[in-house]
């Protein structure tokens, strides 16, 4: 199961943390055009994932990139 946050209203960008070891795996969070994530509006689990990704840059994830937002819904399985 992959959990992705819904874009915040007006959010057209996402901050993507791509895995260093698993090609195609990334964590993405809605942000503004400068990469600022409004973590106060994220759910607790998504906020935890965001803080984890930030802490693991260089160990598990590449430096994050700001990309056009492609997320439209939560994905589960």
mmCIF file of C-alpha atoms in Angstrom:
data_model
loop_
_atom_site.group_PDB
_atom_site.id
_atom_site.type_symbol
_atom_site.label_atom_id
_atom_site.label_comp_id
_atom_site.label_asym_id
_atom_site.label_seq_id
_atom_site.Cartn_x
_atom_site.Cartn_y
_atom_site.Cartn_z
ATOM 1 C CA UNK A 1 0.000 0.000 0.000
ATOM 2 C CA UNK A 2 1.303 3.435 -0.924
ATOM 3 C CA UNK A 3 -0.034 6.469 0.906
ATOM 4 C CA UNK A 4 0.276 9.801 -0.822
ATOM 5 C CA UNK A 5 -1.169 13.036 0.509
ATOM 6 C CA UNK A 6 -3.826 14.851 -1.444
ATOM 7 C CA UNK A 7 -2.600 18.147 -2.843
ATOM 8 C CA UNK A 8 -3.637 21.073 -0.697
ATOM 9 C CA UNK A 9 -6.061 23.462 -2.394
ATOM 10 C CA UNK A 10 -4.032 25.728 -4.671
ATOM 11 C CA UNK A 11 -0.962 23.476 -4.452
ATOM 12 C CA UNK A 12 0.546 22.924 -7.877
ATOM 13 C CA UNK A 13 3.906 21.579 -6.759
ATOM 14 C CA UNK A 14 5.217 18.655 -4.769
ATOM 15 C CA UNK A 15 8.435 18.057 -2.895
ATOM 16 C CA UNK A 16 9.716 14.628 -4.022
ATOM 17 C CA UNK A 17 12.160 12.550 -1.995
ATOM 18 C CA UNK A 18 13.350 9.758 -4.314
ATOM 19 C CA UNK A 19 14.825 6.593 -2.842
ATOM 20 C CA UNK A 20 18.572 6.080 -3.132
ATOM 21 C CA UNK A 21 18.123 2.309 -3.310
ATOM 22 C CA UNK A 22 14.707 1.532 -4.828
ATOM 23 C CA UNK A 23 14.341 2.978 -8.337
ATOM 24 C CA UNK A 24 10.877 4.419 -8.864
ATOM 25 C CA UNK A 25 10.093 4.717 -5.145
ATOM 26 C CA UNK A 26 9.579 8.215 -3.758
ATOM 27 C CA UNK A 27 7.711 10.123 -1.088
ATOM 28 C CA UNK A 28 5.960 13.277 -2.317
ATOM 29 C CA UNK A 29 4.358 16.103 -0.350
ATOM 30 C CA UNK A 30 2.371 19.148 -1.512
ATOM 31 C CA UNK A 31 4.410 22.352 -1.425
ATOM 32 C CA UNK A 32 4.609 25.846 -2.872
ATOM 33 C CA UNK A 33 6.830 26.861 -5.790
ATOM 34 C CA UNK A 34 9.782 27.319 -3.411
ATOM 35 C CA UNK A 35 9.446 23.891 -1.793
ATOM 36 C CA UNK A 36 7.831 24.971 1.476
ATOM 37 C CA UNK A 37 5.576 22.243 2.887
ATOM 38 C CA UNK A 38 2.722 23.442 5.112
ATOM 39 C CA UNK A 39 3.077 20.577 7.585
ATOM 40 C CA UNK A 40 0.382 22.016 9.863
ATOM 41 C CA UNK A 41 -2.219 20.939 7.300
ATOM 42 C CA UNK A 42 -0.864 17.410 6.838
ATOM 43 C CA UNK A 43 -2.394 14.479 8.669
ATOM 44 C CA UNK A 44 -0.342 12.943 11.477
ATOM 45 C CA UNK A 45 0.864 9.944 9.429
ATOM 46 C CA UNK A 46 1.771 12.074 6.417
ATOM 47 C CA UNK A 47 3.571 14.599 8.659
ATOM 48 C CA UNK A 48 5.540 11.730 10.229
ATOM 49 C CA UNK A 49 6.517 10.480 6.750
ATOM 50 C CA UNK A 50 7.564 13.994 5.716
ATOM 51 C CA UNK A 51 9.754 14.461 8.794
ATOM 52 C CA UNK A 52 11.216 10.967 8.314
ATOM 53 C CA UNK A 53 12.075 11.683 4.663
ATOM 54 C CA UNK A 54 13.759 14.970 5.626
ATOM 55 C CA UNK A 55 15.800 13.223 8.324
ATOM 56 C CA UNK A 56 16.870 10.430 5.954
ATOM 57 C CA UNK A 57 18.193 12.593 3.099
ATOM 58 C CA UNK A 58 21.577 11.172 2.143
ATOM 59 C CA UNK A 59 20.886 7.856 3.892
ATOM 60 C CA UNK A 60 17.650 6.580 2.326
ATOM 61 C CA UNK A 61 16.509 9.424 0.061
ATOM 62 C CA UNK A 62 18.054 11.810 -2.440
ATOM 63 C CA UNK A 63 17.950 15.558 -1.878
ATOM 64 C CA UNK A 64 14.315 16.536 -2.576
ATOM 65 C CA UNK A 65 13.203 18.105 -5.842
ATOM 66 C CA UNK A 66 10.324 20.494 -6.469
ATOM 67 C CA UNK A 67 8.208 19.138 -9.312
ATOM 68 C CA UNK A 68 4.817 19.968 -10.829
ATOM 69 C CA UNK A 69 2.124 18.283 -8.751
ATOM 70 C CA UNK A 70 0.919 14.966 -10.150
ATOM 71 C CA UNK A 71 -0.928 13.696 -7.074
ATOM 72 C CA UNK A 72 -4.693 13.704 -7.303
ATOM 73 C CA UNK A 73 -5.821 11.114 -4.732
ATOM 74 C CA UNK A 74 -4.703 8.766 -2.006
ATOM 75 C CA UNK A 75 -3.602 5.414 -3.362
ATOM 76 C CA UNK A 76 -4.161 2.264 -1.340
ATOM 77 C CA UNK A 77 -4.188 -1.423 -1.941
#
